[in-house]
Every structure is written in C-alpha cells, then in structure tokens.
Amino acid sequence: MRRIILFVPLLFFIGIGLFLWKGLQLDPKALPSALLDKPFPTFKLSSLKDSERILQQIDIQGEPALVNVWATWCTACKQEHGQLNIIQSEGYRLIGINYKDKREEAQLWLENNNSPYLFNIFDDKGRLGIDLGVYGIPESYIIDAKGVIRYKHVGIIDDRQWKKMKSLLNMLRKDKGKV
Amino acid sequence: MRTALMFIIILLLSHNSIAAISTYEFKDESTKERFYQLTYELRCPKCQNQNLQDSNSPISADLRQEIYRMLESGKTDNEIVNFMVERYGNFIRYRPEVNTMTYFLWYGPFILLAIGIFAIIFISLRSSNKNKTQINLKQEENEQLQKLLDERHD
C-alpha cells in the first residue's frame, strides 16, 4: 500500500503532462465561432453593385448558402477566388460580404474576374463584420435556409475544406426539403 | 554615455507610439480610465498575444472604436464585455469569467498549493514522530549501536 502511494505524484505528473501535450497539438488560431447555431446578425446595408439597393436579413434566407467575407486589399481572398468560382459552378448559393473595401475597386475586380457571388453586401465600415465576429478575412460561413449560422471557416477554402463544407451544405439542403 | 543616449531615444520613441494610439477625446477622466481598463483586458482576436490596447491590427482599431462608441453612449463595462464575448467568444477575455467551466482554472492552483502544504506537514510530522519513538523505545538497541560505533572508532 505504501509503495502505491509513492506512485501518486508520478501519475499526477503524467496526467498533467498528457493534458498539456494535448494542448500543444491544438491550433491556437482556430477560434470557435461564438455565433455557431445562432441567427445571422441583423443588418441593413447596400448592395455592392447598386448602392440604391438595400439588403437585409430576408435577402440571405430561403435556401442554404455559403457567405464569404472578402476584400480587394486581401491577397488571400484573391487566391481563394478560383475555388469560389468552382463552388458557384457546382450550383451552390454564394453570397459575398465586401468587407472594408472601396466600392469602385471591388466592382472593377468582380467585373474583370468573373464574379461567383449571387450578390454582395457592401460592408465598408466593417460593422456587420464586427457583429459576425470577423477577425481575419477570408472567412466563410454556412447558413441554413432559416439564416442560422451552422459553420465557420477562417482562411482560404481549399479542396479538402470545400469537401467538408459541401457535405454540410448538401445535408442542409436535404433538411430543407423535408420541412 | 552612449547607453544613456540610447535610453533617452528609446524613451522618446515609446512616448510617441503611445501618443499615436490615444487619439480619443473622453468626456471625463473616469471614462478614459474605463477605456484603458477595457482595452487592456480584451484580447485582439487576430494577433493573439496582444490586447486591444497594444495591437496595431485593423480589427483592434475597429474594436477600440467600437468600445469608445459604446462608452460614449453610456454602456456599462459588463455590457461592453458581453458584446465582445457574444461576437468573438470567451477567447477575447484575458481574465476569464468564473463559471463551472473555469472553476478549476481559477481555484486549481490554490487546491494544488493546499495539497502541497498538507503533504509537507504530513511528511514532517511523520518523520519527527518516527525519530522520537526510535529514541524512546529502543534503549537497548541504542547501547548496542553505540558499542558498534565505538568499535569502528578503534
């Protein structure tokens, strides 16, 4: 019995060691979204294409969609552009949030580079960005037909990432069919 | 001389950088104090090891602006922190809230300290007890031991 007690500190040490070692494996940059399973924040902002057209909640609802936050000053967003075009060509609903950008520059970029977006919400002040908890673009959100946020990805969507997101979108589409 | 000069230059430079950040006009001293306290305790979500006060990233500038706006509109500190947590998660707080998930984080060190102190007390009590009983009980053996030691000295 006394012998066993001697091993308690060692076991304790191993326990803490494993716990901390596990902590080292985590990606510190991957923040869980605080908005997961919460409704998309309310907004009232103009469309990027047409400053007269006001977009709101209702415009993004109705069908599951991928919401992509981007800007022309963001080089990673430009890298992601090709993948977004593929996503659009596969028949998924893609909505853009043009984040803290200049309207003319963003319009020009989309004209010259084959816009994958159904429409773009022009968030020049970044207020919607703050409500969404955006901290480093490109960021992408998957919302369901009711406009509830179901998934968040920070960074470029690559092939592997897209496969994951695609299956979620397909699942949401099926769910919507049932209702 | 040279180090002194360097020191002065560094001091001047650091003063400039502070001045560059604090361009907000506050209605009173206490609001200013609260602004510094809040930006000190909230973490920049992009550059993770800096607080909002330190960070030069655009998102931090936006969030500082947002905090300033909320302070001016009369929001309480709690409301402002909740606003941030709702959007960026508990991650943004450098001082985590005390709740069931963080009890161990907050009180764990004290528990460990208590265990340590008890262990020390326990061990020292036990060893001193052991010494006493040895001296008191084993009189004969002591004599024997003494004899052995004497033999060795010879």
CSV table of C-alpha atoms in Angstrom, one decimal:
chain,number,residue,atom,x,y,z
A,1,MET,CA,0.0,0.0,0.0
A,2,ARG,CA,2.8,2.5,1.0
A,3,ARG,CA,4.5,1.6,-2.3
A,4,ILE,CA,1.5,2.6,-4.3
A,5,ILE,CA,1.2,5.9,-2.6
A,6,LEU,CA,4.7,6.7,-3.8
A,7,PHE,CA,3.5,6.5,-7.4
A,8,VAL,CA,0.7,9.0,-6.9
A,9,PRO,CA,2.9,12.1,-7.7
A,10,LEU,CA,4.2,10.3,-10.8
A,11,LEU,CA,0.7,9.5,-12.1
A,12,PHE,CA,-0.3,13.1,-11.3
A,13,PHE,CA,2.6,14.3,-13.3
A,14,ILE,CA,1.8,12.1,-16.2
A,15,GLY,CA,-1.8,13.3,-16.2
A,16,ILE,CA,-0.8,16.9,-16.3
A,17,GLY,CA,1.8,16.1,-18.9
A,18,LEU,CA,-0.7,14.5,-21.2
A,19,PHE,CA,-3.1,17.4,-20.7
A,20,LEU,CA,-0.5,20.0,-21.7
A,21,TRP,CA,0.8,17.9,-24.5
A,22,LYS,CA,-2.7,17.7,-25.9
A,23,GLY,CA,-2.9,21.5,-25.6
A,24,LEU,CA,0.2,21.8,-27.7
A,25,GLN,CA,-1.5,19.9,-30.6
A,26,LEU,CA,-4.4,22.4,-30.8
A,27,ASP,CA,-4.3,25.1,-33.3
A,28,PRO,CA,-4.4,28.3,-31.3
A,29,LYS,CA,-5.6,30.3,-34.4
A,30,ALA,CA,-8.7,28.2,-34.8
A,31,LEU,CA,-11.2,30.1,-32.7
A,32,PRO,CA,-14.6,28.5,-32.3
A,33,SER,CA,-17.3,30.9,-33.6
A,34,ALA,CA,-19.3,32.4,-30.8
A,35,LEU,CA,-22.2,32.6,-33.3
A,36,LEU,CA,-22.5,29.0,-34.1
A,37,ASP,CA,-26.1,27.9,-34.2
A,38,LYS,CA,-27.2,31.5,-33.7
A,39,PRO,CA,-29.1,33.5,-36.3
A,40,PHE,CA,-27.1,35.6,-38.7
A,41,PRO,CA,-26.9,39.2,-37.2
A,42,THR,CA,-29.3,41.7,-38.5
A,43,PHE,CA,-28.0,44.2,-41.0
A,44,LYS,CA,-29.2,46.9,-43.4
A,45,LEU,CA,-26.5,47.6,-46.0
A,46,SER,CA,-26.4,48.5,-49.6
A,47,SER,CA,-25.6,46.1,-52.4
A,48,LEU,CA,-22.1,46.4,-53.8
A,49,LYS,CA,-23.3,46.6,-57.3
A,50,ASP,CA,-26.1,49.0,-56.7
A,51,SER,CA,-25.8,51.5,-53.9
A,52,GLU,CA,-29.6,52.2,-54.1
A,53,ARG,CA,-30.5,48.6,-53.3
A,54,ILE,CA,-30.7,47.9,-49.6
A,55,LEU,CA,-30.1,44.3,-48.5
A,56,GLN,CA,-31.3,42.8,-45.2
A,57,GLN,CA,-31.8,39.5,-43.4
A,58,ILE,CA,-34.6,38.3,-45.7
A,59,ASP,CA,-32.3,38.5,-48.7
A,60,ILE,CA,-29.9,35.8,-47.5
A,61,GLN,CA,-32.6,33.5,-46.2
A,62,GLY,CA,-34.7,30.9,-48.1
A,63,GLU,CA,-32.0,28.5,-49.1
A,64,PRO,CA,-28.8,27.2,-47.5
A,65,ALA,CA,-25.9,29.4,-48.6
A,66,LEU,CA,-22.2,30.0,-48.3
A,67,VAL,CA,-21.4,33.5,-47.1
A,68,ASN,CA,-17.9,34.7,-48.0
A,69,VAL,CA,-16.3,37.7,-46.5
A,70,TRP,CA,-13.7,39.3,-48.8
A,71,ALA,CA,-12.0,42.5,-50.0
A,72,THR,CA,-9.8,43.6,-52.8
A,73,TRP,CA,-7.0,44.5,-50.4
A,74,CYS,CA,-6.9,40.9,-49.2
A,75,THR,CA,-4.5,38.8,-51.2
A,76,ALA,CA,-5.6,35.5,-49.7
A,77,CYS,CA,-9.1,36.4,-50.9
A,78,LYS,CA,-7.8,36.7,-54.4
A,79,GLN,CA,-6.2,33.3,-54.1
A,80,GLU,CA,-9.5,31.9,-53.0
A,81,HIS,CA,-11.4,33.4,-55.9
A,82,GLY,CA,-10.9,30.4,-58.3
A,83,GLN,CA,-12.2,28.0,-55.7
A,84,LEU,CA,-15.3,30.2,-55.2
A,85,ASN,CA,-16.0,30.1,-58.9
A,86,ILE,CA,-15.8,26.3,-58.8
A,87,ILE,CA,-18.3,26.3,-55.9
A,88,GLN,CA,-20.6,28.6,-57.8
A,89,SER,CA,-20.4,26.4,-60.9
A,90,GLU,CA,-21.4,23.4,-58.8
A,91,GLY,CA,-24.7,25.1,-58.2
A,92,TYR,CA,-24.3,26.4,-54.6
A,93,ARG,CA,-25.6,29.7,-53.4
A,94,LEU,CA,-22.8,32.0,-52.7
A,95,ILE,CA,-23.3,35.4,-51.0
A,96,GLY,CA,-20.4,37.9,-50.6
A,97,ILE,CA,-19.7,40.4,-47.9
A,98,ASN,CA,-17.4,43.0,-49.3
A,99,TYR,CA,-15.5,44.0,-46.1
A,100,LYS,CA,-14.0,47.5,-45.6
A,101,ASP,CA,-13.3,47.9,-49.2
A,102,LYS,CA,-13.7,50.7,-51.8
A,103,ARG,CA,-16.9,50.2,-53.9
A,104,GLU,CA,-15.3,51.1,-57.3
A,105,GLU,CA,-12.3,48.8,-56.8
A,106,ALA,CA,-14.4,45.9,-55.7
A,107,GLN,CA,-16.9,46.4,-58.6
A,108,LEU,CA,-14.0,46.5,-61.0
A,109,TRP,CA,-12.4,43.4,-59.6
A,110,LEU,CA,-15.6,41.4,-59.9
A,111,GLU,CA,-16.2,42.6,-63.5
A,112,ASN,CA,-12.7,41.6,-64.6
A,113,ASN,CA,-12.7,38.3,-62.7
A,114,ASN,CA,-16.0,36.6,-63.2
A,115,SER,CA,-18.0,37.1,-60.0
A,116,PRO,CA,-19.0,33.9,-58.3
A,117,TYR,CA,-21.4,35.8,-56.0
A,118,LEU,CA,-25.2,35.9,-56.2
A,119,PHE,CA,-24.9,39.4,-54.7
A,120,ASN,CA,-22.6,41.3,-52.4
A,121,ILE,CA,-23.3,43.0,-49.2
A,122,PHE,CA,-21.2,46.2,-49.1
A,123,ASP,CA,-19.9,46.5,-45.5
A,124,ASP,CA,-17.4,49.4,-45.9
A,125,LYS,CA,-17.4,50.3,-42.2
A,126,GLY,CA,-17.0,46.7,-41.1
A,127,ARG,CA,-19.9,46.9,-38.7
A,128,LEU,CA,-21.5,43.7,-40.0
A,129,GLY,CA,-18.0,42.2,-39.7
A,130,ILE,CA,-17.9,43.0,-36.0
A,131,ASP,CA,-21.3,41.6,-35.5
A,132,LEU,CA,-20.2,38.4,-37.2
A,133,GLY,CA,-17.0,38.2,-35.2
A,134,VAL,CA,-14.8,38.6,-38.3
A,135,TYR,CA,-11.2,38.9,-37.4
A,136,GLY,CA,-9.2,37.8,-40.4
A,137,ILE,CA,-10.5,37.5,-43.9
A,138,PRO,CA,-11.2,35.5,-46.0
A,139,GLU,CA,-13.8,34.0,-43.7
A,140,SER,CA,-16.7,31.8,-44.8
A,141,TYR,CA,-20.0,30.9,-43.1
A,142,ILE,CA,-22.5,28.3,-43.9
A,143,ILE,CA,-26.1,29.4,-43.1
A,144,ASP,CA,-29.2,27.2,-43.4
A,145,ALA,CA,-32.4,28.2,-45.1
A,146,LYS,CA,-33.6,30.0,-42.0
A,147,GLY,CA,-30.5,32.1,-41.9
A,148,VAL,CA,-28.9,30.3,-38.9
A,149,ILE,CA,-25.1,30.1,-38.9
A,150,ARG,CA,-24.1,26.4,-39.0
A,151,TYR,CA,-20.4,26.5,-39.7
A,152,LYS,CA,-17.5,29.0,-39.8
A,153,HIS,CA,-14.2,28.7,-41.6
A,154,VAL,CA,-11.4,31.2,-41.3
A,155,GLY,CA,-8.9,31.2,-44.2
A,156,ILE,CA,-8.8,30.1,-47.7
A,157,ILE,CA,-11.2,27.3,-48.7
A,158,ASP,CA,-9.1,24.6,-50.3
A,159,ASP,CA,-10.2,21.4,-51.9
A,160,ARG,CA,-10.3,19.4,-48.7
A,161,GLN,CA,-12.1,22.1,-46.8
A,162,TRP,CA,-14.6,22.5,-49.6
A,163,LYS,CA,-15.5,18.8,-49.5
A,164,LYS,CA,-16.3,19.1,-45.8
A,165,MET,CA,-18.4,22.2,-46.3
A,166,LYS,CA,-20.1,20.7,-49.4
A,167,SER,CA,-21.4,17.7,-47.4
A,168,LEU,CA,-22.8,20.1,-44.8
A,169,LEU,CA,-24.5,22.2,-47.4
A,170,ASN,CA,-26.0,19.1,-49.0
A,171,MET,CA,-27.2,17.9,-45.7
A,172,LEU,CA,-28.9,21.3,-45.1
A,173,ARG,CA,-30.5,21.2,-48.5
A,174,LYS,CA,-32.0,17.8,-47.7
A,175,ASP,CA,-33.2,19.1,-44.3
A,176,LYS,CA,-34.9,21.9,-46.1
A,177,GLY,CA,-36.6,19.5,-48.5
A,178,LYS,CA,-38.2,17.7,-45.6
A,179,VAL,CA,-39.7,20.7,-44.0
B,1,MET,CA,27.2,57.9,-22.2
B,2,ARG,CA,26.1,56.1,-25.3
B,3,THR,CA,23.8,53.8,-23.4
B,4,ALA,CA,22.3,56.8,-21.7
B,5,LEU,CA,21.7,58.5,-25.0
B,6,MET,CA,20.1,55.3,-26.4
B,7,PHE,CA,17.9,55.1,-23.3
B,8,ILE,CA,16.7,58.6,-23.8
B,9,ILE,CA,15.9,57.9,-27.5
B,10,ILE,CA,14.0,54.8,-26.7
B,11,LEU,CA,12.0,56.6,-24.1
B,12,LEU,CA,11.1,59.3,-26.5
B,13,LEU,CA,10.1,56.8,-29.2
B,14,SER,CA,7.9,54.8,-26.9
B,15,HIS,CA,6.2,58.0,-25.8
B,16,ASN,CA,5.4,58.8,-29.4
B,17,SER,CA,3.8,55.4,-30.0
B,18,ILE,CA,1.6,55.8,-27.0
B,19,ALA,CA,0.5,59.2,-28.2
B,20,ALA,CA,-0.3,57.8,-31.7
B,21,ILE,CA,-2.9,55.3,-30.2
B,22,SER,CA,-4.7,57.5,-27.8
B,23,THR,CA,-6.5,59.9,-30.1
B,24,TYR,CA,-9.8,59.6,-28.4
B,25,GLU,CA,-11.4,62.5,-26.6
B,26,PHE,CA,-13.2,61.4,-23.4
B,27,LYS,CA,-16.0,63.2,-21.7
B,28,ASP,CA,-14.3,62.7,-18.3
B,29,GLU,CA,-11.4,61.0,-16.6
B,30,SER,CA,-13.3,58.0,-15.3
B,31,THR,CA,-14.5,57.1,-18.9
B,32,LYS,CA,-10.9,57.4,-20.0
B,33,GLU,CA,-9.9,55.1,-17.2
B,34,ARG,CA,-12.5,52.6,-18.1
B,35,PHE,CA,-11.5,52.7,-21.8
B,36,TYR,CA,-7.9,51.8,-20.9
B,37,GLN,CA,-9.1,49.1,-18.5
B,38,LEU,CA,-11.3,47.5,-21.1
B,39,THR,CA,-8.8,47.7,-24.0
B,40,TYR,CA,-6.2,46.2,-21.5
B,41,GLU,CA,-8.3,43.2,-20.6
B,42,LEU,CA,-9.7,42.4,-24.0
B,43,ARG,CA,-7.6,40.4,-26.4
B,44,CYS,CA,-7.0,41.1,-30.0
B,45,PRO,CA,-8.7,38.2,-31.9
B,46,LYS,CA,-6.2,38.4,-34.8
B,47,CYS,CA,-2.8,38.9,-33.1
B,48,GLN,CA,-3.5,36.6,-30.2
B,49,ASN,CA,-0.8,37.6,-27.7
B,50,GLN,CA,-1.7,41.2,-27.6
B,51,ASN,CA,-4.5,43.1,-26.1
B,52,LEU,CA,-6.6,45.7,-27.9
B,53,GLN,CA,-4.5,48.4,-26.4
B,54,ASP,CA,-1.2,47.1,-27.8
B,55,SER,CA,-2.3,45.9,-31.1
B,56,ASN,CA,-1.9,47.8,-34.3
B,57,SER,CA,-4.0,45.5,-36.4
B,58,PRO,CA,-7.1,47.0,-38.2
B,59,ILE,CA,-9.5,44.8,-36.3
B,60,SER,CA,-8.2,46.1,-33.0
B,61,ALA,CA,-8.5,49.7,-34.2
B,62,ASP,CA,-12.1,48.9,-35.1
B,63,LEU,CA,-12.9,47.3,-31.8
B,64,ARG,CA,-11.3,50.2,-29.9
B,65,GLN,CA,-13.5,52.5,-31.9
B,66,GLU,CA,-16.5,50.3,-31.0
B,67,ILE,CA,-15.6,50.4,-27.3
B,68,TYR,CA,-15.2,54.1,-27.4
B,69,ARG,CA,-18.6,54.5,-29.1
B,70,MET,CA,-20.3,52.3,-26.5
B,71,LEU,CA,-18.7,54.1,-23.6
B,72,GLU,CA,-19.8,57.4,-25.0
B,73,SER,CA,-23.3,56.1,-25.4
B,74,GLY,CA,-23.4,55.2,-21.7
B,75,LYS,CA,-23.0,51.4,-21.8
B,76,THR,CA,-21.6,49.7,-18.7
B,77,ASP,CA,-18.4,47.7,-18.6
B,78,ASN,CA,-20.3,44.5,-18.4
B,79,GLU,CA,-22.4,45.3,-21.4
B,80,ILE,CA,-19.4,46.1,-23.4
B,81,VAL,CA,-17.6,42.8,-22.4
B,82,ASN,CA,-20.7,40.8,-23.2
B,83,PHE,CA,-20.9,42.5,-26.6
B,84,MET,CA,-17.4,41.3,-27.4
B,85,VAL,CA,-17.9,37.8,-26.0
B,86,GLU,CA,-21.1,37.4,-28.0
B,87,ARG,CA,-19.2,38.0,-31.1
B,88,TYR,CA,-15.7,36.7,-30.5
B,89,GLY,CA,-16.3,34.1,-27.8
B,90,ASN,CA,-14.8,33.8,-24.3
B,91,PHE,CA,-11.4,33.8,-26.0
B,92,ILE,CA,-11.4,37.6,-26.1
B,93,ARG,CA,-11.3,37.9,-22.4
B,94,TYR,CA,-7.8,37.9,-20.9
B,95,ARG,CA,-9.5,37.4,-17.5
B,96,PRO,CA,-11.9,34.6,-17.9
B,97,GLU,CA,-15.3,34.7,-16.3
B,98,VAL,CA,-15.7,32.5,-13.1
B,99,ASN,CA,-18.2,29.8,-14.1
B,100,THR,CA,-18.5,26.0,-13.9
B,101,MET,CA,-16.1,25.6,-16.8
B,102,THR,CA,-13.4,27.7,-15.3
B,103,TYR,CA,-13.6,26.8,-11.7
B,104,PHE,CA,-10.6,24.6,-12.0
B,105,LEU,CA,-8.7,27.3,-13.8
B,106,TRP,CA,-9.4,29.8,-11.1
B,107,TYR,CA,-9.2,27.6,-8.0
B,108,GLY,CA,-7.0,24.8,-9.2
B,109,PRO,CA,-3.7,26.5,-8.2
B,110,PHE,CA,-5.0,27.1,-4.7
B,111,ILE,CA,-6.1,23.4,-4.4
B,112,LEU,CA,-2.6,22.3,-5.6
B,113,LEU,CA,-1.0,24.7,-3.1
B,114,ALA,CA,-3.1,23.3,-0.3
B,115,ILE,CA,-2.3,19.7,-1.3
B,116,GLY,CA,1.4,20.6,-1.3
B,117,ILE,CA,1.2,22.3,2.2
B,118,PHE,CA,-0.6,19.3,3.6
B,119,ALA,CA,1.9,16.9,2.1
B,120,ILE,CA,4.8,18.8,3.7
B,121,ILE,CA,3.1,19.0,7.1
B,122,PHE,CA,2.2,15.3,6.9
B,123,ILE,CA,5.7,14.2,5.9
B,124,SER,CA,7.5,16.4,8.5
B,125,LEU,CA,5.1,15.3,11.3
B,126,ARG,CA,5.6,11.6,10.5
B,127,SER,CA,9.3,11.8,10.3
B,128,SER,CA,9.6,13.7,13.6
B,129,ASN,CA,7.3,11.2,15.3
B,130,LYS,CA,9.4,8.3,14.0
B,131,ASN,CA,12.6,9.8,15.4
B,132,LYS,CA,11.0,10.3,18.8
B,133,THR,CA,9.7,6.7,19.0
B,134,GLN,CA,13.1,5.3,18.0
B,135,ILE,CA,14.9,7.2,20.7
B,136,ASN,CA,12.4,6.3,23.4
B,137,LEU,CA,11.8,2.7,22.7
B,138,LYS,CA,15.0,1.2,21.5
B,139,GLN,CA,17.2,1.9,24.6
B,140,GLU,CA,18.9,-1.4,24.4
B,141,GLU,CA,19.5,-1.2,20.7
B,142,ASN,CA,21.0,2.2,21.2
B,143,GLU,CA,23.5,0.9,23.5
B,144,GLN,CA,24.3,-1.8,21.0
B,145,LEU,CA,24.7,0.8,18.3
B,146,GLN,CA,26.9,2.9,20.4
B,147,LYS,CA,29.1,-0.2,21.0
B,148,LEU,CA,29.3,-0.8,17.3
B,149,LEU,CA,30.3,2.7,16.6
B,150,ASP,CA,32.9,2.6,19.3
B,151,GLU,CA,34.4,-0.5,17.8
B,152,ARG,CA,34.7,1.2,14.5
B,153,HIS,CA,36.5,4.1,16.1
B,154,ASP,CA,39.0,1.8,17.5
